[in-house]
Short mmCIF file of C-alpha atoms in Angstrom, two decimals:
data_model
loop_
_atom_site.label_atom_id
_atom_site.label_comp_id
_atom_site.label_asym_id
_atom_site.label_seq_id
_atom_site.Cartn_x
_atom_site.Cartn_y
_atom_site.Cartn_z
CA MET A 283 96.86 9.44 -54.19
CA ASP A 284 94.02 12.23 -53.94
CA ARG A 285 90.52 11.81 -52.35
CA ARG A 286 88.72 10.84 -55.24
CA ASP A 287 91.71 8.18 -56.12
CA LEU A 288 90.80 6.75 -52.65
CA LEU A 289 87.24 6.46 -52.81
CA ARG A 290 87.69 4.85 -56.40
CA ALA A 291 89.82 1.82 -54.91
CA VAL A 292 87.73 1.49 -51.45
CA ALA A 293 84.45 1.35 -53.76
CA ALA A 294 86.24 -1.40 -55.47
CA LEU A 295 87.11 -3.54 -52.65
CA PRO A 296 83.68 -5.61 -52.60
CA LEU A 297 84.31 -6.81 -56.05
CA LEU A 298 87.84 -7.22 -55.74
CA ARG A 299 87.02 -9.57 -52.80
CA ALA A 300 84.23 -11.39 -54.87
CA ALA A 301 86.90 -12.18 -57.61
CA LEU A 302 89.23 -13.88 -55.31
CA PRO A 303 89.01 -17.75 -55.80
CA ASP A 304 87.35 -19.33 -53.08
CA GLN A 305 90.64 -21.06 -51.94
CA ALA A 306 92.33 -17.72 -51.19
CA LEU A 307 89.19 -16.81 -48.78
CA ALA A 308 89.23 -20.17 -47.12
CA GLN A 309 93.39 -19.87 -46.50
CA GLY A 310 92.75 -18.06 -43.12
CA TYR A 311 90.05 -20.41 -42.00
CA PRO A 312 89.25 -20.20 -38.93
CA ALA A 313 90.18 -16.49 -38.12
CA ARG A 314 87.75 -16.48 -35.03
CA ASN A 315 85.64 -18.05 -32.67
CA ILE A 316 83.24 -20.82 -34.65
CA THR A 317 79.47 -21.41 -33.09
CA MET A 318 78.02 -24.61 -33.42
CA ILE A 319 73.99 -24.22 -33.01
CA VAL A 320 72.42 -26.95 -31.02
CA PRO A 321 68.77 -26.58 -31.91
CA PHE A 322 67.87 -28.49 -28.42
CA PRO A 323 68.54 -27.73 -24.89
CA ALA A 324 71.10 -29.51 -22.85
CA GLY A 325 70.78 -33.20 -22.03
CA GLY A 326 69.61 -34.61 -25.22
CA GLN A 327 71.15 -36.64 -28.01
CA ALA A 328 72.37 -33.58 -30.22
CA ASP A 329 73.80 -32.38 -27.25
CA LEU A 330 75.60 -35.11 -26.37
CA ALA A 331 77.39 -35.58 -29.68
CA ALA A 332 78.24 -32.03 -29.63
CA ARG A 333 80.10 -30.85 -26.57
CA PRO A 334 82.87 -33.82 -27.45
CA VAL A 335 82.88 -33.02 -30.62
CA ALA A 336 83.49 -28.81 -30.04
CA MET A 337 85.83 -29.74 -27.87
CA ALA A 338 87.86 -31.85 -30.26
CA LEU A 339 86.86 -29.36 -33.33
CA GLU A 340 89.20 -26.36 -31.30
CA ARG A 341 92.13 -28.81 -30.41
CA ILE A 342 92.59 -29.17 -34.17
CA LEU A 343 90.99 -25.87 -35.55
CA GLY A 344 92.96 -23.66 -33.15
CA LYS A 345 90.17 -21.82 -32.69
CA PRO A 346 87.18 -22.05 -29.66
CA VAL A 347 84.14 -23.96 -30.91
CA ILE A 348 81.05 -22.47 -29.11
CA VAL A 349 78.05 -24.69 -28.09
CA ASP A 350 74.94 -22.53 -28.85
CA ASN A 351 71.72 -24.24 -27.26
CA ARG A 352 69.25 -22.42 -29.53
CA ALA A 353 65.91 -24.32 -28.39
CA GLY A 354 63.03 -22.42 -28.85
CA GLY A 355 60.10 -25.46 -29.79
CA GLY A 356 59.25 -26.53 -32.88
CA GLY A 357 61.19 -29.57 -31.92
CA GLY A 358 64.39 -28.02 -33.17
CA SER A 359 63.20 -26.19 -35.97
CA VAL A 360 63.92 -22.89 -34.45
CA GLY A 361 67.75 -23.65 -34.03
CA ASN A 362 67.46 -25.35 -37.84
CA ALA A 363 66.60 -22.32 -39.28
CA ALA A 364 68.76 -20.24 -37.80
CA ALA A 365 71.58 -22.11 -38.91
CA ALA A 366 70.15 -21.85 -42.60
CA ARG A 367 70.20 -18.38 -42.39
CA ALA A 368 73.27 -18.11 -41.18
CA GLU A 369 76.43 -16.64 -43.15
CA PRO A 370 78.12 -19.63 -45.30
CA ASP A 371 81.39 -19.02 -43.96
CA GLY A 372 82.05 -21.85 -41.71
CA TYR A 373 81.39 -20.19 -38.41
CA THR A 374 78.19 -21.28 -38.00
CA LEU A 375 77.54 -24.58 -38.12
CA LEU A 376 74.47 -26.91 -37.16
CA MET A 377 74.78 -30.21 -35.11
CA THR A 378 70.91 -31.64 -35.40
CA LEU A 379 69.04 -34.62 -35.50
CA SER A 380 67.00 -36.85 -37.91
CA SER A 381 63.92 -34.55 -37.56
CA LEU A 382 65.79 -31.84 -39.40
CA ALA A 383 63.95 -33.74 -42.69
CA VAL A 384 60.86 -33.85 -41.09
CA LEU A 385 60.15 -30.53 -39.61
CA PRO A 386 59.37 -28.82 -43.06
CA GLU A 387 57.04 -31.42 -44.17
CA ALA A 388 54.95 -30.83 -40.77
CA ASP A 389 54.80 -27.14 -41.59
CA ARG A 390 53.43 -28.02 -44.99
CA LEU A 391 51.21 -30.75 -43.40
CA PHE A 392 49.92 -28.32 -41.06
CA ASP A 393 49.73 -24.96 -44.00
CA ARG A 394 52.63 -23.06 -42.06
CA PRO A 395 55.18 -21.14 -43.41
CA VAL A 396 58.17 -23.74 -43.90
CA ALA A 397 60.73 -22.23 -41.58
CA TYR A 398 63.60 -23.81 -43.70
CA GLU A 399 64.29 -26.36 -46.68
CA VAL A 400 66.72 -29.57 -46.49
CA SER A 401 68.28 -28.31 -49.32
CA GLN A 402 69.57 -25.19 -47.67
CA PHE A 403 72.13 -27.42 -45.57
CA MET A 404 75.23 -29.34 -46.49
CA PRO A 405 76.24 -32.55 -44.40
CA ILE A 406 79.53 -32.75 -43.17
CA ALA A 407 79.84 -35.78 -41.31
CA ARG A 408 77.62 -37.93 -38.93
CA VAL A 409 78.62 -38.54 -35.52
CA LEU A 410 76.26 -41.04 -34.01
CA ALA A 411 73.24 -42.85 -35.15
CA ASP A 412 71.48 -44.73 -32.23
CA PRO A 413 67.84 -46.54 -32.11
CA THR A 414 64.87 -44.97 -30.27
CA LEU A 415 64.03 -46.91 -27.00
CA LEU A 416 61.09 -46.87 -25.39
CA ALA A 417 61.71 -46.21 -21.49
CA VAL A 418 59.56 -45.80 -18.47
CA PRO A 419 60.10 -45.57 -14.54
CA VAL A 420 61.15 -48.82 -12.82
CA SER A 421 58.08 -47.57 -10.28
CA ALA A 422 55.79 -48.30 -13.47
CA PRO A 423 53.57 -51.53 -13.20
CA TRP A 424 55.09 -52.62 -16.92
CA LYS A 425 57.77 -54.82 -17.10
CA THR A 426 58.03 -55.84 -20.84
CA ALA A 427 56.79 -53.69 -24.14
CA GLN A 428 53.88 -56.38 -23.93
CA ASP A 429 52.69 -55.20 -20.50
CA PHE A 430 52.91 -51.48 -21.84
CA ILE A 431 50.88 -52.54 -24.95
CA GLU A 432 48.14 -54.36 -23.30
CA ASP A 433 47.69 -51.66 -20.50
CA ALA A 434 47.53 -48.88 -23.63
CA LYS A 435 44.62 -51.09 -25.34
CA LYS A 436 42.77 -51.01 -22.26
CA ARG A 437 43.24 -47.14 -21.36
CA PRO A 438 43.12 -45.58 -24.43
CA GLY A 439 44.75 -42.11 -24.70
CA GLN A 440 45.36 -42.41 -20.85
CA ILE A 441 49.23 -42.51 -20.84
CA THR A 442 50.96 -40.10 -21.63
CA TYR A 443 54.67 -40.00 -23.09
CA GLY A 444 57.16 -36.97 -23.08
CA SER A 445 59.06 -35.70 -26.21
CA SER A 446 60.85 -33.06 -27.76
CA GLY A 447 58.26 -31.24 -29.39
CA PRO A 448 56.11 -31.93 -32.32
CA TYR A 449 57.49 -34.06 -35.68
CA GLY A 450 60.63 -34.46 -33.56
CA THR A 451 62.58 -37.35 -33.64
CA LEU A 452 60.83 -38.59 -30.35
CA HIS A 453 57.38 -37.96 -31.33
CA VAL A 454 57.44 -38.77 -34.77
CA ALA A 455 59.18 -42.61 -32.90
CA MET A 456 56.92 -43.28 -30.61
CA GLU A 457 53.47 -42.57 -32.92
CA MET A 458 55.22 -45.29 -35.33
CA PHE A 459 54.97 -47.53 -32.07
CA ALA A 460 51.83 -46.71 -31.14
CA ASN A 461 50.24 -47.06 -34.83
CA SER A 462 51.88 -50.43 -35.39
CA ALA A 463 51.03 -51.41 -31.92
CA GLY A 464 47.63 -50.44 -32.31
CA ILE A 465 47.68 -48.22 -29.50
CA LYS A 466 46.60 -44.88 -28.69
CA LEU A 467 48.90 -42.55 -26.37
CA LEU A 468 48.75 -38.83 -25.04
CA HIS A 469 51.49 -36.79 -26.52
CA VAL A 470 53.16 -33.98 -23.97
CA PRO A 471 55.51 -31.85 -25.88
CA PHE A 472 58.34 -30.43 -24.22
CA ARG A 473 61.31 -28.20 -25.70
CA GLY A 474 64.05 -30.88 -25.98
CA ALA A 475 64.72 -34.53 -25.16
CA GLY A 476 66.19 -33.13 -21.79
CA PRO A 477 63.04 -31.07 -20.38
CA ALA A 478 61.26 -34.49 -21.56
CA LEU A 479 63.59 -36.81 -19.57
CA THR A 480 63.06 -34.22 -16.32
CA ALA A 481 59.48 -34.86 -16.71
CA LEU A 482 59.66 -38.29 -16.96
CA LEU A 483 61.52 -38.46 -13.79
CA SER A 484 59.67 -36.87 -12.08
CA GLY A 485 56.54 -38.49 -12.52
CA THR A 486 54.73 -35.45 -15.04
CA VAL A 487 54.76 -37.88 -17.98
CA GLN A 488 54.69 -42.37 -18.00
CA ALA A 489 57.17 -43.08 -20.72
CA ILE A 490 59.81 -41.48 -23.38
CA ALA A 491 61.56 -42.80 -26.80
CA ALA A 492 64.97 -41.59 -26.56
CA ALA A 493 68.50 -42.41 -27.49
CA PRO A 494 70.60 -44.78 -25.48
CA GLY A 495 73.25 -42.10 -24.26
CA THR A 496 70.43 -40.03 -23.13
CA LEU A 497 68.89 -42.78 -20.99
CA LYS A 498 71.71 -45.04 -19.90
CA PRO A 499 72.77 -43.02 -17.03
CA GLN A 500 69.54 -43.02 -15.48
CA VAL A 501 68.92 -46.67 -16.23
CA ASP A 502 72.42 -47.24 -14.73
CA ASP A 503 71.03 -45.53 -11.17
CA GLY A 504 67.88 -47.50 -11.45
CA LYS A 505 65.40 -44.98 -11.93
CA LEU A 506 64.66 -45.94 -15.53
CA ARG A 507 63.50 -49.27 -17.28
CA VAL A 508 64.06 -49.44 -21.17
CA LEU A 509 61.15 -52.15 -22.44
CA GLY A 510 61.84 -51.70 -26.24
CA ASN A 511 64.32 -51.00 -28.84
CA CYS A 512 62.95 -49.26 -31.96
CA GLY A 513 66.35 -50.59 -34.06
CA ALA A 514 66.30 -53.56 -36.46
CA ARG A 515 69.00 -54.95 -34.41
CA ARG A 516 69.68 -54.97 -30.59
CA ILE A 517 72.67 -52.97 -29.50
CA ALA A 518 76.01 -53.62 -26.97
CA SER A 519 74.64 -50.95 -24.18
CA PHE A 520 71.39 -52.43 -23.92
CA PRO A 521 71.77 -56.67 -25.04
CA ASP A 522 68.82 -57.49 -23.45
CA VAL A 523 66.10 -55.02 -24.87
CA PRO A 524 64.15 -56.92 -27.39
CA THR A 525 63.81 -54.97 -30.70
CA PHE A 526 59.78 -54.26 -31.24
CA GLN A 527 60.56 -56.27 -35.07
CA GLU A 528 61.28 -59.28 -32.92
CA LEU A 529 58.23 -58.58 -30.70
CA GLY A 530 56.26 -58.73 -33.95
CA TYR A 531 55.74 -55.25 -34.86
CA LYS A 532 57.50 -54.99 -38.10
CA ASP A 533 56.84 -51.35 -39.07
CA VAL A 534 58.65 -49.87 -35.90
CA GLU A 535 62.19 -48.84 -37.29
CA MET A 536 63.50 -45.33 -35.85
CA TYR A 537 67.02 -43.83 -35.08
CA ILE A 538 67.84 -40.79 -33.97
CA TRP A 539 71.04 -39.71 -35.59
CA ALA A 540 73.43 -36.83 -34.77
CA GLY A 541 75.12 -34.94 -37.43
CA LEU A 542 76.84 -31.70 -38.41
CA PHE A 543 75.97 -29.11 -41.07
CA ALA A 544 76.91 -26.17 -42.64
CA GLN A 545 75.07 -24.14 -45.54
CA SER A 546 75.01 -25.70 -48.65
CA SER A 547 76.28 -22.30 -50.19
CA LEU A 548 79.50 -22.88 -47.98
CA PRO A 549 82.76 -22.50 -49.91
CA ALA A 550 84.19 -25.82 -51.29
CA PRO A 551 87.87 -25.24 -49.40
CA ILE A 552 86.14 -24.18 -46.04
CA ALA A 553 83.85 -27.13 -46.36
CA THR A 554 86.95 -29.52 -47.25
CA ARG A 555 88.82 -28.25 -44.17
CA LEU A 556 85.92 -29.07 -41.81
CA ARG A 557 85.75 -32.84 -43.26
CA GLU A 558 89.45 -33.13 -42.78
CA ALA A 559 88.52 -31.98 -39.24
CA MET A 560 86.00 -34.03 -38.32
CA ALA A 561 87.75 -37.27 -39.20
CA GLN A 562 90.21 -36.27 -37.16
CA VAL A 563 87.77 -35.71 -34.57
CA MET A 564 85.74 -39.06 -34.97
CA ALA A 565 89.21 -40.72 -34.70
CA SER A 566 90.42 -39.16 -31.57
CA PRO A 567 90.43 -41.29 -28.36
CA GLU A 568 89.24 -38.91 -25.72
CA VAL A 569 86.19 -38.62 -28.32
CA LEU A 570 85.66 -42.21 -29.06
CA LYS A 571 85.38 -42.39 -25.35
CA SER A 572 83.14 -40.07 -24.76
CA PHE A 573 80.58 -41.62 -26.59
CA GLU A 574 81.21 -45.01 -25.36
CA ALA A 575 80.84 -44.18 -21.67
CA SER A 576 77.38 -42.54 -23.09
CA GLY A 577 75.94 -45.66 -24.63
CA SER A 578 76.22 -44.67 -28.15
CA LEU A 579 79.27 -45.85 -30.15
CA VAL A 580 80.36 -43.39 -32.93
CA ALA A 581 78.73 -44.10 -36.20
CA TYR A 582 81.07 -41.58 -38.78
CA GLN A 583 80.46 -41.03 -41.83
CA ASP A 584 82.05 -38.78 -44.01
CA ALA A 585 79.94 -36.13 -46.11
CA PRO A 586 79.28 -38.48 -49.45
CA GLU A 587 77.81 -41.41 -47.54
CA PHE A 588 76.13 -39.11 -45.23
CA SER A 589 74.64 -37.32 -47.91
CA ARG A 590 73.16 -40.36 -49.20
CA PHE A 591 72.23 -41.52 -45.60
CA VAL A 592 70.23 -38.52 -44.97
CA ALA A 593 68.24 -38.60 -48.25
CA ASP A 594 67.79 -42.19 -47.84
CA ASP A 595 66.63 -41.82 -43.68
CA SER A 596 64.71 -38.50 -44.66
CA ALA A 597 62.49 -40.05 -47.27
CA ARG A 598 61.58 -42.61 -44.94
CA LEU A 599 60.92 -40.43 -41.95
CA ILE A 600 58.40 -38.42 -44.39
CA THR A 601 56.46 -41.24 -45.49
CA ALA A 602 56.10 -41.99 -41.89
CA VAL A 603 55.26 -38.65 -41.11
CA LYS A 604 52.42 -38.49 -43.61
CA LYS A 605 51.06 -41.79 -42.18
CA ILE A 606 50.80 -40.29 -38.80
CA GLY A 607 49.14 -37.15 -40.31
CA ARG A 608 48.10 -34.39 -38.20
CA VAL A 609 48.68 -34.62 -34.43
CA GLU A 610 48.60 -32.04 -32.05
#
């Protein structure tokens, strides 16, 4: 082959690759390490979901799955946006929370550039779906949710609470509760649930709404007390904690779910491979045991059911955000 023929052949390679069916492109998947972006620091619900899943995926797929805590503020927006911009080849996944749909709406609410759209993502599998719980230090004077509410009414804007960032799941849960109870609290945002929890334990803030898996170790150690459950029913890890709906606050219903996503244009065969792998992951005894020990039971959904769940839950959360309005 002379130099001219060689150049023509090289120039034709991208066209040949594009012409290959998706199935052929996916045959070797995965051929290298996979990155799983977690848009929050360690210690929060997304991180607790990601690490057992990443370890199990490594065993099934045969390649390292590296958890990348891409926390840069914005309640998860930075990491979500990074995953949305990544090449849709199955090598950059996203383990994120229910705030996924809320954050673009918050950008629009404040007339900011929208960092990403939910339509850029393909749901792969839901992992966890827990109600948020209201927790305070054991040294706090409030023994019940009603104690907390009555004190907050006497001191509007003086009781502080931490969150994972503006319009993140924890922020929306607390504002939903405050609106329903007719109280005013002082929001102190952090870069994730882990730092917010640290602030609560150190006395920097006085309350937090977080997932059971985040709170249970601290409750078991006698450091925190849980006052209320934002779910529709009580949960096994905190059976004595009443729901806010039981207490008469019917508008309070908030869940902090964690799920695995890829880019919306991911080739179908790679998406299928990931779905099949996640089905095995979520049936793994090691994964089930890990989540049970943390106080969060597996809430697995495959892509079709998870897609419907995300659409329904996102619609409800966006309505809640619009009701909350612009809250700094």
